[in-house]
Amino acid sequence: MLESWSPTLFSLAGGLFVVFAAFWAAFAFTDLSSEIVQNAVGPAGWTAAFVGLLGLYPALADQNPRIASAGAVFAVFGLVGGTFATGGNLLLLIGVLSELPAWLAPLQLPLLIGIVFGFLTVGLASLRTSVMPRRVGVLLLIPAAVFVVNIVRVGTLGSTTPIWAPFVLGSGQALALLGIGYSLRAVAFPADSAASSVDSTVG
């Protein structure tokens, strides 16, 4: 059931990152700024993507159970962190909280683990099986790679240096996630069409 929703979930995640990148573009190139919205939209996008990763597990586990299982564990870590981060920032956005509670900060770590190791392991599992086209595996590696680049950038230059970097990196995440959703849908569509053709012939 969850497997059939993976293309939609990745597309949703990509759409949320389009919004995320748009807010960063507004911050970089205009006087507008809405950090609270960005902080809610980004984790929400990752949360949807983690559920999408879990949807890929059954197909990948048939041929590469060890790596697929590791990917599922990392995705669950990310899902937990992403859910708390999204919830906390949404409560902050609507005014229920005046500031994020201190205990929420450590829960960022599972989110980071899920992004880097979840996408990395699921991408590797995809590349080492014949279940999905190679492009799906490559696209699954991109979010982890872009996120690592962003961690290095923030650690060395700061969160908004250069000022356009969050927009560019957010756009990269959006394109990768939308590409995953599109590719998975393209894989599923011929299979569905073939099944329909067989049913029509038999009928």
CSV table of C-alpha atoms in Angstrom, one decimal:
chain,number,residue,atom,x,y,z
A,1,MET,CA,0.0,0.0,0.0
A,2,LEU,CA,2.7,2.5,1.0
A,3,GLU,CA,4.8,1.5,-2.0
A,4,SER,CA,2.1,2.8,-4.4
A,5,TRP,CA,2.2,6.2,-2.6
A,6,SER,CA,6.0,6.6,-2.9
A,7,PRO,CA,5.9,8.6,-6.2
A,8,THR,CA,3.3,11.0,-4.8
A,9,LEU,CA,5.1,11.4,-1.5
A,10,PHE,CA,8.4,12.3,-3.3
A,11,SER,CA,6.5,14.7,-5.5
A,12,LEU,CA,5.0,16.3,-2.5
A,13,ALA,CA,8.4,16.6,-0.9
A,14,GLY,CA,9.8,18.2,-4.0
A,15,GLY,CA,6.9,20.6,-4.1
A,16,LEU,CA,7.5,21.6,-0.5
A,17,PHE,CA,11.1,22.3,-1.3
A,18,VAL,CA,10.1,24.4,-4.2
A,19,VAL,CA,8.3,26.6,-1.6
A,20,PHE,CA,11.3,26.4,0.6
A,21,ALA,CA,13.6,27.5,-2.2
A,22,ALA,CA,11.2,30.3,-3.1
A,23,PHE,CA,11.3,31.7,0.4
A,24,TRP,CA,15.1,31.6,0.4
A,25,ALA,CA,15.1,33.4,-3.0
A,26,ALA,CA,12.9,36.1,-1.5
A,27,PHE,CA,15.3,36.4,1.4
A,28,ALA,CA,18.4,36.5,-0.9
A,29,PHE,CA,17.1,38.9,-3.5
A,30,THR,CA,14.5,41.0,-1.8
A,31,ASP,CA,13.8,42.5,1.7
A,32,LEU,CA,11.3,39.7,2.5
A,33,SER,CA,12.1,37.2,5.2
A,34,SER,CA,10.1,34.4,6.8
A,35,GLU,CA,12.5,32.1,8.6
A,36,ILE,CA,9.7,30.4,10.6
A,37,VAL,CA,7.9,29.3,7.5
A,38,GLN,CA,11.1,28.0,5.9
A,39,ASN,CA,11.9,26.1,9.1
A,40,ALA,CA,8.5,24.4,9.0
A,41,VAL,CA,8.4,23.7,5.2
A,42,GLY,CA,11.9,22.1,5.0
A,43,PRO,CA,11.3,19.4,7.7
A,44,ALA,CA,7.8,18.8,6.3
A,45,GLY,CA,9.4,18.0,2.9
A,46,TRP,CA,11.9,15.6,4.5
A,47,THR,CA,9.1,13.9,6.5
A,48,ALA,CA,7.2,13.2,3.3
A,49,ALA,CA,10.4,12.0,1.6
A,50,PHE,CA,11.2,9.6,4.5
A,51,VAL,CA,7.7,8.0,4.2
A,52,GLY,CA,8.4,7.7,0.4
A,53,LEU,CA,11.7,5.9,1.2
A,54,LEU,CA,9.9,3.4,3.4
A,55,GLY,CA,7.6,2.7,0.6
A,56,LEU,CA,10.5,1.5,-1.5
A,57,TYR,CA,11.7,-1.0,1.1
A,58,PRO,CA,9.5,-4.0,0.0
A,59,ALA,CA,10.7,-4.0,-3.6
A,60,LEU,CA,14.4,-3.4,-2.7
A,61,ALA,CA,14.4,-6.0,0.2
A,62,ASP,CA,13.7,-8.8,-2.2
A,63,GLN,CA,17.1,-8.5,-3.9
A,64,ASN,CA,19.2,-6.6,-1.3
A,65,PRO,CA,17.7,-7.1,2.1
A,66,ARG,CA,20.7,-6.0,4.2
A,67,ILE,CA,21.2,-2.5,2.6
A,68,ALA,CA,17.4,-2.0,2.2
A,69,SER,CA,16.8,-2.8,5.9
A,70,ALA,CA,19.5,-0.4,6.9
A,71,GLY,CA,17.9,2.3,4.7
A,72,ALA,CA,14.5,1.6,6.3
A,73,VAL,CA,16.0,2.0,9.8
A,74,PHE,CA,17.7,5.3,8.8
A,75,ALA,CA,14.4,6.5,7.2
A,76,VAL,CA,12.5,5.8,10.4
A,77,PHE,CA,15.2,7.8,12.3
A,78,GLY,CA,14.7,10.7,9.9
A,79,LEU,CA,10.9,10.4,10.1
A,80,VAL,CA,10.9,10.7,13.9
A,81,GLY,CA,13.2,13.8,13.7
A,82,GLY,CA,11.3,15.3,10.8
A,83,THR,CA,8.0,14.9,12.5
A,84,PHE,CA,9.0,16.6,15.7
A,85,ALA,CA,10.8,19.4,13.8
A,86,THR,CA,7.8,20.0,11.6
A,87,GLY,CA,5.4,19.9,14.5
A,88,GLY,CA,7.5,22.2,16.7
A,89,ASN,CA,8.0,24.8,13.9
A,90,LEU,CA,4.3,24.7,12.9
A,91,LEU,CA,3.3,25.4,16.5
A,92,LEU,CA,5.8,28.3,16.5
A,93,LEU,CA,4.3,29.5,13.2
A,94,ILE,CA,0.7,29.6,14.4
A,95,GLY,CA,1.6,31.2,17.7
A,96,VAL,CA,1.0,28.3,20.1
A,97,LEU,CA,4.7,28.4,21.1
A,98,SER,CA,6.7,31.6,21.6
A,99,GLU,CA,10.0,29.7,21.1
A,100,LEU,CA,11.1,26.1,20.4
A,101,PRO,CA,11.6,24.0,23.6
A,102,ALA,CA,15.2,23.1,24.4
A,103,TRP,CA,14.5,19.3,24.2
A,104,LEU,CA,13.6,19.6,20.5
A,105,ALA,CA,17.2,20.5,19.5
A,106,PRO,CA,18.6,17.0,20.0
A,107,LEU,CA,15.9,15.6,17.8
A,108,GLN,CA,17.5,17.3,14.9
A,109,LEU,CA,20.2,14.6,14.9
A,110,PRO,CA,17.8,11.8,13.8
A,111,LEU,CA,16.6,14.1,11.0
A,112,LEU,CA,20.2,14.6,9.8
A,113,ILE,CA,21.0,10.9,10.1
A,114,GLY,CA,17.9,10.1,8.0
A,115,ILE,CA,18.7,12.6,5.3
A,116,VAL,CA,22.4,11.5,4.8
A,117,PHE,CA,22.3,7.8,5.6
A,118,GLY,CA,18.7,7.1,4.6
A,119,PHE,CA,19.0,8.4,1.1
A,120,LEU,CA,22.5,7.1,0.7
A,121,THR,CA,21.7,3.5,1.7
A,122,VAL,CA,18.4,3.3,-0.2
A,123,GLY,CA,20.1,4.8,-3.3
A,124,LEU,CA,22.8,2.2,-3.1
A,125,ALA,CA,20.3,-0.6,-2.6
A,126,SER,CA,18.5,0.7,-5.7
A,127,LEU,CA,21.7,0.8,-7.8
A,128,ARG,CA,22.5,-2.8,-6.7
A,129,THR,CA,19.2,-4.3,-7.7
A,130,SER,CA,17.3,-4.6,-11.0
A,131,VAL,CA,14.0,-3.5,-9.5
A,132,MET,CA,14.3,0.1,-10.6
A,133,PRO,CA,16.1,2.0,-13.4
A,134,ARG,CA,19.6,3.2,-12.6
A,135,ARG,CA,18.4,6.9,-12.7
A,136,VAL,CA,16.3,6.3,-9.7
A,137,GLY,CA,19.3,5.1,-7.7
A,138,VAL,CA,21.4,8.1,-8.8
A,139,LEU,CA,18.6,10.5,-8.0
A,140,LEU,CA,18.2,9.0,-4.5
A,141,LEU,CA,21.9,9.8,-3.8
A,142,ILE,CA,21.6,13.5,-4.7
A,143,PRO,CA,19.6,14.7,-1.6
A,144,ALA,CA,22.3,13.1,0.7
A,145,ALA,CA,25.1,14.7,-1.4
A,146,VAL,CA,23.5,18.1,-1.5
A,147,PHE,CA,22.8,18.0,2.2
A,148,VAL,CA,26.5,17.1,3.0
A,149,VAL,CA,27.6,20.1,0.9
A,150,ASN,CA,25.3,22.3,2.9
A,151,ILE,CA,26.6,21.0,6.2
A,152,VAL,CA,30.2,21.8,5.1
A,153,ARG,CA,29.1,25.2,3.9
A,154,VAL,CA,27.3,26.1,7.1
A,155,GLY,CA,30.2,24.8,9.2
A,156,THR,CA,32.8,26.8,7.3
A,157,LEU,CA,31.0,29.9,6.1
A,158,GLY,CA,27.8,30.2,8.1
A,159,SER,CA,24.1,29.6,7.5
A,160,THR,CA,23.5,32.4,5.0
A,161,THR,CA,27.0,32.8,3.3
A,162,PRO,CA,26.9,33.2,0.4
A,163,ILE,CA,23.4,34.6,0.7
A,164,TRP,CA,22.2,32.8,-2.5
A,165,ALA,CA,23.5,29.3,-1.4
A,166,PRO,CA,20.3,28.2,0.5
A,167,PHE,CA,18.2,29.0,-2.5
A,168,VAL,CA,20.5,27.1,-4.9
A,169,LEU,CA,20.8,24.1,-2.6
A,170,GLY,CA,17.1,24.1,-1.8
A,171,SER,CA,16.4,24.2,-5.6
A,172,GLY,CA,18.7,21.2,-6.0
A,173,GLN,CA,16.8,19.2,-3.4
A,174,ALA,CA,13.5,20.2,-5.0
A,175,LEU,CA,14.7,19.0,-8.5
A,176,ALA,CA,16.1,15.7,-7.1
A,177,LEU,CA,12.9,14.9,-5.1
A,178,LEU,CA,10.6,15.8,-8.0
A,179,GLY,CA,12.8,13.7,-10.3
A,180,ILE,CA,12.5,10.7,-8.0
A,181,GLY,CA,8.7,11.1,-7.9
A,182,TYR,CA,8.5,11.4,-11.7
A,183,SER,CA,10.9,8.5,-12.3
A,184,LEU,CA,9.0,6.2,-9.9
A,185,ARG,CA,5.7,7.1,-11.5
A,186,ALA,CA,7.2,6.4,-15.0
A,187,VAL,CA,8.3,3.0,-13.8
A,188,ALA,CA,4.9,2.2,-12.3
A,189,PHE,CA,2.9,3.4,-15.3
A,190,PRO,CA,4.1,0.9,-17.9
A,191,ALA,CA,3.6,-1.9,-15.4
A,192,ASP,CA,0.0,-0.8,-14.8
A,193,SER,CA,-0.6,-0.4,-18.5
A,194,ALA,CA,0.7,-3.8,-19.2
A,195,ALA,CA,-1.5,-5.3,-16.6
A,196,SER,CA,-4.5,-3.5,-18.0
A,197,SER,CA,-3.7,-4.8,-21.5
A,198,VAL,CA,-3.5,-8.4,-20.2
A,199,ASP,CA,-6.8,-8.0,-18.4
A,200,SER,CA,-8.4,-6.6,-21.5
A,201,THR,CA,-7.1,-9.4,-23.7
A,202,VAL,CA,-8.2,-12.1,-21.2
A,203,GLY,CA,-11.6,-10.5,-20.8
